[in-house]
Short mmCIF file of N, CA and C in Angstrom, two decimals:
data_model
loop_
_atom_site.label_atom_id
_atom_site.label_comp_id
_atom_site.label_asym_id
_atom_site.label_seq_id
_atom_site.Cartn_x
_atom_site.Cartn_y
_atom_site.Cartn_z
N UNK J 1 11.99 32.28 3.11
CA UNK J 1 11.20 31.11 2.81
C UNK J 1 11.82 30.38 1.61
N UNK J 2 12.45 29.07 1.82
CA UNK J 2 12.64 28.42 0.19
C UNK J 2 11.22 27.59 -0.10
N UNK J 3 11.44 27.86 -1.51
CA UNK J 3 10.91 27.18 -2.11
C UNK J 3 10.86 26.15 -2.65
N UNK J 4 10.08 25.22 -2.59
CA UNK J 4 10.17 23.57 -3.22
C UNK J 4 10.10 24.06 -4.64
N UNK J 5 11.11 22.61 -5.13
CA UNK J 5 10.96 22.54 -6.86
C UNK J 5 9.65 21.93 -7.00
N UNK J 6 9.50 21.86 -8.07
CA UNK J 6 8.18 20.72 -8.91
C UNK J 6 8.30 19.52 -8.10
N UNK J 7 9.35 18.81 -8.50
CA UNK J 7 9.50 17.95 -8.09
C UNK J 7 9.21 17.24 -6.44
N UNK J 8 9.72 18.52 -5.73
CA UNK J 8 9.64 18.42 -4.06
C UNK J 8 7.64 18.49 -4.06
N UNK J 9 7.52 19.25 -4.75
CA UNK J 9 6.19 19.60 -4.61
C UNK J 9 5.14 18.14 -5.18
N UNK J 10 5.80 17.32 -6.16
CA UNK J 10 5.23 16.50 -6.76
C UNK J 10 5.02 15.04 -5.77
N UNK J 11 6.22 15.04 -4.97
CA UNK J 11 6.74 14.32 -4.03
C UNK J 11 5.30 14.91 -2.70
N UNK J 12 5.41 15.57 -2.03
CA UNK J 12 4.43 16.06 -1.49
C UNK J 12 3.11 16.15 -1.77
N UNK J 13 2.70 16.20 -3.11
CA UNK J 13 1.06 15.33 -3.59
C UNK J 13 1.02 14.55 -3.53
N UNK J 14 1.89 13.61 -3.68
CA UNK J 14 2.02 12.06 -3.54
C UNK J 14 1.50 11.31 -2.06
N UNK J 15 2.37 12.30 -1.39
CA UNK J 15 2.06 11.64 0.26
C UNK J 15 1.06 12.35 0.77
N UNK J 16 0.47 13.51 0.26
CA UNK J 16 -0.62 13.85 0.76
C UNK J 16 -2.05 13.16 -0.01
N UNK J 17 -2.01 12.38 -1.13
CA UNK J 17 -2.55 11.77 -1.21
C UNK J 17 -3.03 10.46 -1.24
N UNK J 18 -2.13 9.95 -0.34
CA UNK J 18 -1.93 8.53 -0.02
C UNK J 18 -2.52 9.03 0.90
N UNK J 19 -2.78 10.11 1.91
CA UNK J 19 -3.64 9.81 3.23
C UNK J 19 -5.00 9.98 2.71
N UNK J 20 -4.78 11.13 1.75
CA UNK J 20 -6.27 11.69 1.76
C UNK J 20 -6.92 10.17 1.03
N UNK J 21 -6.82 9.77 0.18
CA UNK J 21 -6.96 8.42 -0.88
C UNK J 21 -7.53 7.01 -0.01
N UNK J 22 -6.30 6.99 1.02
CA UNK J 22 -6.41 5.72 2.09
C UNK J 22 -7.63 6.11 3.25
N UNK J 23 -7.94 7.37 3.54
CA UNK J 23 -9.39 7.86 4.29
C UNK J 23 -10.50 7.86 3.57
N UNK J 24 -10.18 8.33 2.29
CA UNK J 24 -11.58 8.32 1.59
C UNK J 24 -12.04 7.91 0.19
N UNK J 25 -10.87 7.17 -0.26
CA UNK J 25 -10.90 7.00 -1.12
C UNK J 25 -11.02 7.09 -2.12
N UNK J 26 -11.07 6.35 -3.69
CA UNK J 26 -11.22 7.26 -4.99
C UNK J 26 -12.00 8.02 -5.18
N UNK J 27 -13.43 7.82 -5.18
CA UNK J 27 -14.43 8.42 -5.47
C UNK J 27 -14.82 9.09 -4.46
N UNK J 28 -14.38 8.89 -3.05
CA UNK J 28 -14.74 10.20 -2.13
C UNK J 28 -13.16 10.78 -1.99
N UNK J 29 -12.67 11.17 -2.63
CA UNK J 29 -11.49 12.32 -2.25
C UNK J 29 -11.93 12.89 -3.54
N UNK J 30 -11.64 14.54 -3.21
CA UNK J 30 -11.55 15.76 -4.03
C UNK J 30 -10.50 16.11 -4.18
N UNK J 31 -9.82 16.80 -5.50
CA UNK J 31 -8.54 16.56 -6.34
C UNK J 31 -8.45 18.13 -4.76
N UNK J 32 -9.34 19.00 -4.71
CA UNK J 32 -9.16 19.75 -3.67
C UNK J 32 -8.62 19.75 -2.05
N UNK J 33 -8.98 18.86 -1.70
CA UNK J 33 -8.90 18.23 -0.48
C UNK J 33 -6.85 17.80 -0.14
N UNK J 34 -6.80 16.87 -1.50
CA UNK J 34 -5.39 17.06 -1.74
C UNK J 34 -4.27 18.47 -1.90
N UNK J 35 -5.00 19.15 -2.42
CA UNK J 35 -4.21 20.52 -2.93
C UNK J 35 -4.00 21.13 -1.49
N UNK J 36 -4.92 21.79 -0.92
CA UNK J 36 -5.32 21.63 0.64
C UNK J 36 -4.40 21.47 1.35
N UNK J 37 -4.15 20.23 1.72
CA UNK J 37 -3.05 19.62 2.82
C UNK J 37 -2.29 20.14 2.05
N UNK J 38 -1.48 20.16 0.81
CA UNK J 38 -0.37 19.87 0.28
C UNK J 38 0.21 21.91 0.29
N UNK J 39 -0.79 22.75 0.66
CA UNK J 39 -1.03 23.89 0.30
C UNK J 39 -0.54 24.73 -1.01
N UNK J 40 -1.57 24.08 -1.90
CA UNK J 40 -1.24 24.34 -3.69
C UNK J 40 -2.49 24.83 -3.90
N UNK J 41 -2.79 25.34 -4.97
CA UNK J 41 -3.91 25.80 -5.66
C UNK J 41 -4.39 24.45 -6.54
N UNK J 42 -5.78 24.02 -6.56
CA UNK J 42 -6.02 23.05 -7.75
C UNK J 42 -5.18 23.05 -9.08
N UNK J 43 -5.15 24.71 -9.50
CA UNK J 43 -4.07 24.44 -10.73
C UNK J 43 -3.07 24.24 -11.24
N UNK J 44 -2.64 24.49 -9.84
CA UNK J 44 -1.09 24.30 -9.99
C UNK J 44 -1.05 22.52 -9.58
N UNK J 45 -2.03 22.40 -9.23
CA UNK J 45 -1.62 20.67 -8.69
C UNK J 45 -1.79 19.78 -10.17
N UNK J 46 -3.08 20.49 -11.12
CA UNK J 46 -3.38 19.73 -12.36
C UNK J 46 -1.47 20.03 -13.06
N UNK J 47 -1.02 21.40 -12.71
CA UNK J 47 0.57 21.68 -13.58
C UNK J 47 1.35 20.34 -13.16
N UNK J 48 1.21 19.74 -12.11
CA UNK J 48 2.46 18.78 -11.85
C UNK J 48 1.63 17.24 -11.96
N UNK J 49 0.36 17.10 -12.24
CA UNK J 49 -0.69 15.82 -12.64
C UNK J 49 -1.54 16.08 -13.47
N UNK J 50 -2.03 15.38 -14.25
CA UNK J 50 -2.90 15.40 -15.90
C UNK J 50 -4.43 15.42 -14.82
N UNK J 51 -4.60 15.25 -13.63
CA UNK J 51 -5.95 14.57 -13.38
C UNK J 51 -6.05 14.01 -12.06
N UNK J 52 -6.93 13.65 -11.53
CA UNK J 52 -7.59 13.11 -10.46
C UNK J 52 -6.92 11.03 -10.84
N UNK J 53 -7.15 10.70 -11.48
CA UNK J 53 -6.67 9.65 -11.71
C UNK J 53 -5.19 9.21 -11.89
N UNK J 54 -4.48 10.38 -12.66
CA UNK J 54 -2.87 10.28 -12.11
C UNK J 54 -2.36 10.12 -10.72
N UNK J 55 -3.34 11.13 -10.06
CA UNK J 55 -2.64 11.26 -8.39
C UNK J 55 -2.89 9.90 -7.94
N UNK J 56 -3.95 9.66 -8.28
CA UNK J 56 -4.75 8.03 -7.35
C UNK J 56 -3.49 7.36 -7.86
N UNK J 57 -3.27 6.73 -9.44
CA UNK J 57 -2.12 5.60 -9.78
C UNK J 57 -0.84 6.41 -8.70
N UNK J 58 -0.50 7.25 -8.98
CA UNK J 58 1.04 7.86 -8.47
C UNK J 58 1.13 7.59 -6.40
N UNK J 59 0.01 7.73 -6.05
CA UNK J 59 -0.32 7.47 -5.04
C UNK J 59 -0.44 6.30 -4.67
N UNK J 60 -0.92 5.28 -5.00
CA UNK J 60 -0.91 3.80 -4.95
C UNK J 60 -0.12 3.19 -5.40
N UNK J 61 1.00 3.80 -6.40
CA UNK J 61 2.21 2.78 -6.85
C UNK J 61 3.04 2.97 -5.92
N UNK J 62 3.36 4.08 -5.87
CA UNK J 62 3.73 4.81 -3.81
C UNK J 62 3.65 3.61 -3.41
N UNK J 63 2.70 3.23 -2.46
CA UNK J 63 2.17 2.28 -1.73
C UNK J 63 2.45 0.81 -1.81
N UNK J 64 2.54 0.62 -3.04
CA UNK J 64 3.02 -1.15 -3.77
C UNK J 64 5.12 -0.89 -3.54
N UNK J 65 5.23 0.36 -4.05
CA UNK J 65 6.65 0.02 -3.67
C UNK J 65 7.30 0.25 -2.63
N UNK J 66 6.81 0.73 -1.38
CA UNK J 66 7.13 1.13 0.19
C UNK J 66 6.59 0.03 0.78
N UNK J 67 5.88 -1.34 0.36
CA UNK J 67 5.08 -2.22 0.87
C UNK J 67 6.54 -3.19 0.31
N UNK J 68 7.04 -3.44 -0.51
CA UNK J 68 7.68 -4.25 -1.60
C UNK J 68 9.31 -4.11 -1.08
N UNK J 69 9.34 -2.60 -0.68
CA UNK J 69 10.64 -2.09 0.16
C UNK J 69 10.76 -2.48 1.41
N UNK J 70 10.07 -2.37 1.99
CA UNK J 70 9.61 -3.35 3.71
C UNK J 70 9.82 -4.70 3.02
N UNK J 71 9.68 -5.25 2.39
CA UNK J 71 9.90 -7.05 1.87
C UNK J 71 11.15 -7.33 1.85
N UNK J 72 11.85 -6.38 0.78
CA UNK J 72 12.91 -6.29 0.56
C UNK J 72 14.14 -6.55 1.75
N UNK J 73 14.09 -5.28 2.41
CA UNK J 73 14.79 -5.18 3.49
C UNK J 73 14.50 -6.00 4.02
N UNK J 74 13.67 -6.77 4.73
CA UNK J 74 13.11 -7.56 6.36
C UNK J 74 13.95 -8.49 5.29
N UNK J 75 13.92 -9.27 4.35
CA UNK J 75 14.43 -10.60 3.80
C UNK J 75 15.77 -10.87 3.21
N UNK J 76 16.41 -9.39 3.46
CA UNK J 76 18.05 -9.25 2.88
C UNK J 76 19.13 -10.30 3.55
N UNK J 77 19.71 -11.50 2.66
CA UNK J 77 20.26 -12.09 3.64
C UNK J 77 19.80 -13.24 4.09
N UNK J 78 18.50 -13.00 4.11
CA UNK J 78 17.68 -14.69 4.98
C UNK J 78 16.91 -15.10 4.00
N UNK J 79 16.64 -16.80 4.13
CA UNK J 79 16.01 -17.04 3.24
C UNK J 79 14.79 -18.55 4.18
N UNK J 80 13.93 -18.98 3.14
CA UNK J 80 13.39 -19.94 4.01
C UNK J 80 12.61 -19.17 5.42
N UNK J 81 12.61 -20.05 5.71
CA UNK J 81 11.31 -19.37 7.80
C UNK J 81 12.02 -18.38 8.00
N UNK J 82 12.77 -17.96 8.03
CA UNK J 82 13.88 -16.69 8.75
C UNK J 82 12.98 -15.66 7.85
N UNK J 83 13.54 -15.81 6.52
CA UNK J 83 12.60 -14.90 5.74
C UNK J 83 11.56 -14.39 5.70
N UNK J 84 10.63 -15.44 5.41
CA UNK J 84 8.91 -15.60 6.05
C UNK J 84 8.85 -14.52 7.47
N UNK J 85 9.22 -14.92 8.25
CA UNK J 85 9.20 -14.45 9.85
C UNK J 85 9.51 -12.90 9.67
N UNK J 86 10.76 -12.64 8.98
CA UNK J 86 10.81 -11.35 8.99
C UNK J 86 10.22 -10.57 8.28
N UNK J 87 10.03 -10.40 6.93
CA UNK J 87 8.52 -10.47 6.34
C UNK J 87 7.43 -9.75 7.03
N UNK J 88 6.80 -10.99 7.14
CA UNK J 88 6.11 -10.75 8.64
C UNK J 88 5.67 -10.26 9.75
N UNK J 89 6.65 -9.92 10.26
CA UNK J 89 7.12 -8.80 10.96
C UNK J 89 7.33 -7.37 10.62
N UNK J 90 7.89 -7.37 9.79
CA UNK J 90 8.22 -6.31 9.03
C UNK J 90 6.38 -5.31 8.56
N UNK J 91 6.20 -5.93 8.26
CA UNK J 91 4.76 -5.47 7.35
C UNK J 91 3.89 -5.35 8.91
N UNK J 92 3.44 -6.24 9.78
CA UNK J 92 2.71 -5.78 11.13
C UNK J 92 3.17 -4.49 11.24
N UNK J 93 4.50 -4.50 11.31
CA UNK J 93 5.30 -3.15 12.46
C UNK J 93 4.54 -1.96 10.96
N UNK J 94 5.08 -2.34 9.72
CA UNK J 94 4.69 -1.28 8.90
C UNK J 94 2.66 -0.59 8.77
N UNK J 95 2.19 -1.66 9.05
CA UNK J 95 0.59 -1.24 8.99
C UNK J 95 0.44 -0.82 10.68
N UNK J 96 1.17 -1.07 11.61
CA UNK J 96 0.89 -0.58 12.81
C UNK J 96 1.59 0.52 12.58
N UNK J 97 2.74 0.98 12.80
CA UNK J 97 2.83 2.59 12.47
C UNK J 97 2.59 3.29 11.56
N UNK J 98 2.10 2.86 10.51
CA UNK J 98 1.24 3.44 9.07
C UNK J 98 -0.08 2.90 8.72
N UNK J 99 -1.15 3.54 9.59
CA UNK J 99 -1.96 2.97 9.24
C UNK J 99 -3.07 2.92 8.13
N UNK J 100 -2.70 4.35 7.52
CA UNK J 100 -2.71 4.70 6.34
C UNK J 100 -2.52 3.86 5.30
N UNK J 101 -1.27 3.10 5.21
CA UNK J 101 -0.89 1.94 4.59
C UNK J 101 -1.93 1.21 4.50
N UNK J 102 -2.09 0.67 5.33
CA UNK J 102 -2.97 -0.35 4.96
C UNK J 102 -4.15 0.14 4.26
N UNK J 103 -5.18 0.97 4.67
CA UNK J 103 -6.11 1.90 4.27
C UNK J 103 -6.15 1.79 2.57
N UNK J 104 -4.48 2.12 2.43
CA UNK J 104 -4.28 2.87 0.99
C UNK J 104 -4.39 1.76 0.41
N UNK J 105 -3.70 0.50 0.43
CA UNK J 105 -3.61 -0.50 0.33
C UNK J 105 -5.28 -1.33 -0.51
N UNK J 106 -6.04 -1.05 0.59
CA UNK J 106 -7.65 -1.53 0.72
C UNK J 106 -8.11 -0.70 -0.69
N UNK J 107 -7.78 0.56 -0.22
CA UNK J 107 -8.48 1.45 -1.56
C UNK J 107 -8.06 1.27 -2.32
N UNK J 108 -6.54 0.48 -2.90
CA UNK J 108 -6.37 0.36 -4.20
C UNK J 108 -7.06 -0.74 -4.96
N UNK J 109 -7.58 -1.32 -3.77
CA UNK J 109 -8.08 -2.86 -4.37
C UNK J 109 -9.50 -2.25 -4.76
N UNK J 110 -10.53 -1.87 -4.32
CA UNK J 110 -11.66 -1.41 -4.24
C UNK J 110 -11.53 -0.42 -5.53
N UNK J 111 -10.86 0.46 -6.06
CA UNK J 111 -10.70 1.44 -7.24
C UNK J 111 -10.56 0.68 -8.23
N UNK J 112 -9.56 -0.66 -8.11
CA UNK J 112 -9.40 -1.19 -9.45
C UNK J 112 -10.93 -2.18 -9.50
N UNK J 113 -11.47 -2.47 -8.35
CA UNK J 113 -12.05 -3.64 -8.86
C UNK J 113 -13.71 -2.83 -9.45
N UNK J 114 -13.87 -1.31 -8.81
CA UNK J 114 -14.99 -0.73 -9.25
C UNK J 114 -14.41 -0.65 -10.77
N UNK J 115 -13.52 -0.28 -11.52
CA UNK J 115 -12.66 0.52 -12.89
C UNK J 115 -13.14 -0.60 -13.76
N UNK J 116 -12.70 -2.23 -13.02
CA UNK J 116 -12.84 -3.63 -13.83
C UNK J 116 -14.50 -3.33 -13.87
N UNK J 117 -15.37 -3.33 -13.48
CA UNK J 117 -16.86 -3.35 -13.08
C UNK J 117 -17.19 -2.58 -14.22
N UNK J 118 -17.09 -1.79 -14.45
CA UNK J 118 -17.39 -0.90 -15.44
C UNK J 118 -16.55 -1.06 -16.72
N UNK J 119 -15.87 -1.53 -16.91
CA UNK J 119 -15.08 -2.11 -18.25
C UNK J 119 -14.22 -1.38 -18.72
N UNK J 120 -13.27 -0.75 -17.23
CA UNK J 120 -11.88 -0.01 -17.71
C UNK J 120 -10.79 -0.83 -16.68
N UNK J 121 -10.39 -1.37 -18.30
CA UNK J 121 -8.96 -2.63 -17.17
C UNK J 121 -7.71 -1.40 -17.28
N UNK J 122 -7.65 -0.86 -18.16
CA UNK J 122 -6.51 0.03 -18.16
C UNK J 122 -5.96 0.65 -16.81
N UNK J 123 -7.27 1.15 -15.85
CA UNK J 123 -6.45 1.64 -14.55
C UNK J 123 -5.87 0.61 -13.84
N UNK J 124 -5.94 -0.78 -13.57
CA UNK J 124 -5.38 -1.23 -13.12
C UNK J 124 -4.02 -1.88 -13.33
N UNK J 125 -4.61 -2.05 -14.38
CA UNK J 125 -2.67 -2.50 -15.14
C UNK J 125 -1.42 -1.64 -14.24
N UNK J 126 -1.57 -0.74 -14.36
CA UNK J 126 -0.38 -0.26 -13.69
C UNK J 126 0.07 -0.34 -11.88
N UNK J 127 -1.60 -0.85 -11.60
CA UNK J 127 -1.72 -1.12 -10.05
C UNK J 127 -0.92 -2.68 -9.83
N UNK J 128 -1.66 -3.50 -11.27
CA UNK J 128 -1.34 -4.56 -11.22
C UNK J 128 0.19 -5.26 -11.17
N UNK J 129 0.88 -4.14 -11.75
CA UNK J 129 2.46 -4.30 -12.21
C UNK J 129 3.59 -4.11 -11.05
N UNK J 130 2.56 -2.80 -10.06
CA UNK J 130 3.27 -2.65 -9.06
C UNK J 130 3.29 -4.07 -7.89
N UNK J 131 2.21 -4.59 -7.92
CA UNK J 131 1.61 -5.67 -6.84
C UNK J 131 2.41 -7.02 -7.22
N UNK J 132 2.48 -7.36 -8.36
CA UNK J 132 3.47 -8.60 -9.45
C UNK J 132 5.11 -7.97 -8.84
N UNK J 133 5.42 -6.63 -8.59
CA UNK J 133 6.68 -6.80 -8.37
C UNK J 133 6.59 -7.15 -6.58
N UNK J 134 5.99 -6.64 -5.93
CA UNK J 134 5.65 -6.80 -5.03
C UNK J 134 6.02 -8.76 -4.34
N UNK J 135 4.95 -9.55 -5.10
CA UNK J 135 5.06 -10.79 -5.48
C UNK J 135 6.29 -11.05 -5.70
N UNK J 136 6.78 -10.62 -6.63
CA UNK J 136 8.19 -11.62 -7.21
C UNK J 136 8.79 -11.21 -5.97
N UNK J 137 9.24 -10.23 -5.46
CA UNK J 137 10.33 -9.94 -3.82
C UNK J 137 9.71 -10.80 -3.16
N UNK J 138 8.58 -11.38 -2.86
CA UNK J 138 8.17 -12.21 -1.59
C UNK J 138 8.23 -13.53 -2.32
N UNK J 139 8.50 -13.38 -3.81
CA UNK J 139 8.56 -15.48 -4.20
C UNK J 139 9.85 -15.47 -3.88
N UNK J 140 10.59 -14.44 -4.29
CA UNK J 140 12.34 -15.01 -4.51
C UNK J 140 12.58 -14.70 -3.12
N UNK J 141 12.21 -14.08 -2.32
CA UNK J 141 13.22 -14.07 -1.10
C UNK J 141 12.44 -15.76 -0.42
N UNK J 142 11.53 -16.67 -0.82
CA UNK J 142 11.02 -17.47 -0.35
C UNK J 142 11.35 -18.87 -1.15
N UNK J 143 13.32 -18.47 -2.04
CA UNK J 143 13.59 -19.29 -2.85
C UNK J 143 12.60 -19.84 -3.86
N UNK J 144 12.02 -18.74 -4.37
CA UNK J 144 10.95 -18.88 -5.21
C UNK J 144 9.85 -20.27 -5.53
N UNK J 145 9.38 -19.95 -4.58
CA UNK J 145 8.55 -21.40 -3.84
C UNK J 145 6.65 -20.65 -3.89
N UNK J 146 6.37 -21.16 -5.23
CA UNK J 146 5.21 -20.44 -5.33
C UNK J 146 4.22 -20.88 -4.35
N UNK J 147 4.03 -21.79 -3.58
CA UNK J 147 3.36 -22.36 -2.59
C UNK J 147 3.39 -21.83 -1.45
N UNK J 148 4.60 -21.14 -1.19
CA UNK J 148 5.24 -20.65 -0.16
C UNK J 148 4.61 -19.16 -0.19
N UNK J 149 4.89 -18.79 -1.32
CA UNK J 149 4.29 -17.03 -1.77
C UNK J 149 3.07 -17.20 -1.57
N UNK J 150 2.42 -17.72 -2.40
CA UNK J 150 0.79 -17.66 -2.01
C UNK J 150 0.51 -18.07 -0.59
N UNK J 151 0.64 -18.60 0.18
CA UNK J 151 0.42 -18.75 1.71
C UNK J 151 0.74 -17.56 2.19
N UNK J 152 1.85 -16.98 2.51
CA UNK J 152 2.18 -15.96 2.68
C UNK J 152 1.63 -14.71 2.36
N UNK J 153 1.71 -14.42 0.98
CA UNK J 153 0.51 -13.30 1.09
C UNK J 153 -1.02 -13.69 0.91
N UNK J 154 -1.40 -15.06 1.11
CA UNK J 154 -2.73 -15.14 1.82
C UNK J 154 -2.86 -14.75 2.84
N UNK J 155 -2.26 -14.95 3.81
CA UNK J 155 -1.96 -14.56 5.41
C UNK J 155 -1.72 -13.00 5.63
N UNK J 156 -1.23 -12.64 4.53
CA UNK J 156 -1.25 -11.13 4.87
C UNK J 156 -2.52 -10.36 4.20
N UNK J 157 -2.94 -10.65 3.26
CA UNK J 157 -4.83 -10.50 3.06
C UNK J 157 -5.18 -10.47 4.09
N UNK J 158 -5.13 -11.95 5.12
CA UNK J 158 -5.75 -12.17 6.06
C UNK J 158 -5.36 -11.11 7.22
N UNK J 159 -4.10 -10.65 7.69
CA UNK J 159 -4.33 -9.72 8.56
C UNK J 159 -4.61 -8.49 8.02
N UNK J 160 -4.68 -8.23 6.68
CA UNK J 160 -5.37 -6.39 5.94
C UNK J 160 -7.09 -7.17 6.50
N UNK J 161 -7.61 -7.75 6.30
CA UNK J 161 -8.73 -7.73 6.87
C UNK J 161 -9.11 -7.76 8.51
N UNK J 162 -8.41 -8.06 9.20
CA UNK J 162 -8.59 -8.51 10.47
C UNK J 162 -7.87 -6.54 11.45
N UNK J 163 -6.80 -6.59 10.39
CA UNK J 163 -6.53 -5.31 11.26
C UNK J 163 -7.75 -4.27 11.02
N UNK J 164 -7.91 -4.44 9.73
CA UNK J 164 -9.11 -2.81 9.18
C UNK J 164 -9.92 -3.44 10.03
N UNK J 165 -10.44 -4.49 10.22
CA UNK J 165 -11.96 -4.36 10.77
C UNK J 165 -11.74 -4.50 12.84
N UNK J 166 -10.62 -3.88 12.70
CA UNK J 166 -10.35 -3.48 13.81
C UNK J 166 -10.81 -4.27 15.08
N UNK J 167 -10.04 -5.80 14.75
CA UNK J 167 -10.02 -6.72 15.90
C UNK J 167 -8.65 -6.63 16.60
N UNK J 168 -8.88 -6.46 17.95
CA UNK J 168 -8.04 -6.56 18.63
C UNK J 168 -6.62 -7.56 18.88
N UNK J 169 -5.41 -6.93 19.26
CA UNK J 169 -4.26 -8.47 19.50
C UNK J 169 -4.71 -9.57 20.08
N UNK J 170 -5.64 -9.59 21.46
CA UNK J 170 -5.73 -10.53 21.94
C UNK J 170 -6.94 -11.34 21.80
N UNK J 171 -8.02 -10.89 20.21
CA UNK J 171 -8.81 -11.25 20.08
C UNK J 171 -8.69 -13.00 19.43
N UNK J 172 -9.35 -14.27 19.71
CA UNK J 172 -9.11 -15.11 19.30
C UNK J 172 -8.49 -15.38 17.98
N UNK J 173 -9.19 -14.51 17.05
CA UNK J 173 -9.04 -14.93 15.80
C UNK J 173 -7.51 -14.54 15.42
N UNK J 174 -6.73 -14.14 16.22
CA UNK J 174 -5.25 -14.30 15.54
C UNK J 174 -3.76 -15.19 16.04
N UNK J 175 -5.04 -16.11 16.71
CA UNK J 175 -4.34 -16.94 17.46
C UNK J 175 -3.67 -18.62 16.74
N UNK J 176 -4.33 -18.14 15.62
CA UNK J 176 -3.86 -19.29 14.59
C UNK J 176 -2.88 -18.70 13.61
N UNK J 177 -1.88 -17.43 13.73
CA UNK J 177 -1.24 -16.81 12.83
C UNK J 177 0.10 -17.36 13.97
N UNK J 178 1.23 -17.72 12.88
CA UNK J 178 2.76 -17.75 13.37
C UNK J 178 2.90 -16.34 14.79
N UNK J 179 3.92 -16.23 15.90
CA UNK J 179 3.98 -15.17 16.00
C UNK J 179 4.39 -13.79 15.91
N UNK J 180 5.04 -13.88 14.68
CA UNK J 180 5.52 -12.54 14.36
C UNK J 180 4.66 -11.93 13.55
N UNK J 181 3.33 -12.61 13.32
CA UNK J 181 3.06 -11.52 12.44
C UNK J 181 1.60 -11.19 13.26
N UNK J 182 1.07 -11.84 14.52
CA UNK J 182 0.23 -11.46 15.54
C UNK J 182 0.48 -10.23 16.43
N UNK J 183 -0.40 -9.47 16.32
CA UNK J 183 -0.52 -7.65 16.26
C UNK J 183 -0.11 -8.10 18.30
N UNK J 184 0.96 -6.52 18.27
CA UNK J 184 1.18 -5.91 19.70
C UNK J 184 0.21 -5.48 20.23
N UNK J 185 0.06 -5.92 21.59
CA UNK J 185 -1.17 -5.31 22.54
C UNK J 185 -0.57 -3.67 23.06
#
């Protein structure tokens, strides 16, 4: 049997808590539930995280930069509608075979905005930093056309809502989206 380093192991809380996190989110996932899948003991999981709130940030910055990496790539090279389109594309294909993604995605918004509610901006800052880089890859590959960015990831708000609430491809309402970024039947 080998054994994972820390590290392999740290790597492996990470993605086991991006599912557990994106199903149930902050306040319903147990630091247990993670350990679990990941098959660790709680204490050894606190040895490689300070806390229940490390895993959530480490888990969701995960998420901002595998979202930001899909940007990246789909726009290497192209710029203008080409860009946009692939984009686009890119991110459907990524929330259709990860649907988790998106999930995780939802819950990060919902964690920071309960944290703001209660008068701790600190957790989000670091959510926030990941999402701003996020942004800048989709302004500059869009020849940094802030008009252009904000449409764009308005439209992709718009399909994180339309996919979670689990409307269908051929349901009307995505019949006003370009077509690359209108979901496969």
């Amino acid at each position: 049997m080998v054994r994972m380093s820390a590290e392999e192991r740290r790597e492996s809380v990470i993605r086991a808590a991006m599912v557990e996190f994106a199903r149930g989110g902050y306040n319903g996932t147990s630091t247990e539930v993670i350990a679990k899948r990941v098959g660790v003991s709680q204490p050894y999981l606190f040895r490689l995280f300070p806390g229940k709130r490390a895993i959530f940030l480490a888990a969701s910055e995960r998420c901002c930069q595998e979202v930001t990496e899909v940007f990246r790539k789909a726009s290497e090279g192209l710029d203008g509608q080409e860009a946009l389109q692939a984009m686009g594309a890119a991110y459907q294909a990524l929330i259709a075979d990860d649907p988790d993604m998106l999930l995780m995605q939802m819950q990060m918004y919902v964690a920071v905005a309960s944290a703001e509610a209660s008068g701790d901006r600190e957790f989000g800052d670091a959510l926030r930093a990941g999402w701003m880089e996020m942004y800048d890859t989709v302004r500059l590959a869009l020849g940094a056309d802030v008009d252009e960015t904000t449409q764009f990831l308005a439209y992709g708000m718009l399909v994180n809502v339309l996919v979670s609430m689990g409307f269908q491809p051929d349901h009307r309402v995505w019949s006003g989206f370009y077509e690359a970024v209108q979901p496969k039947g």
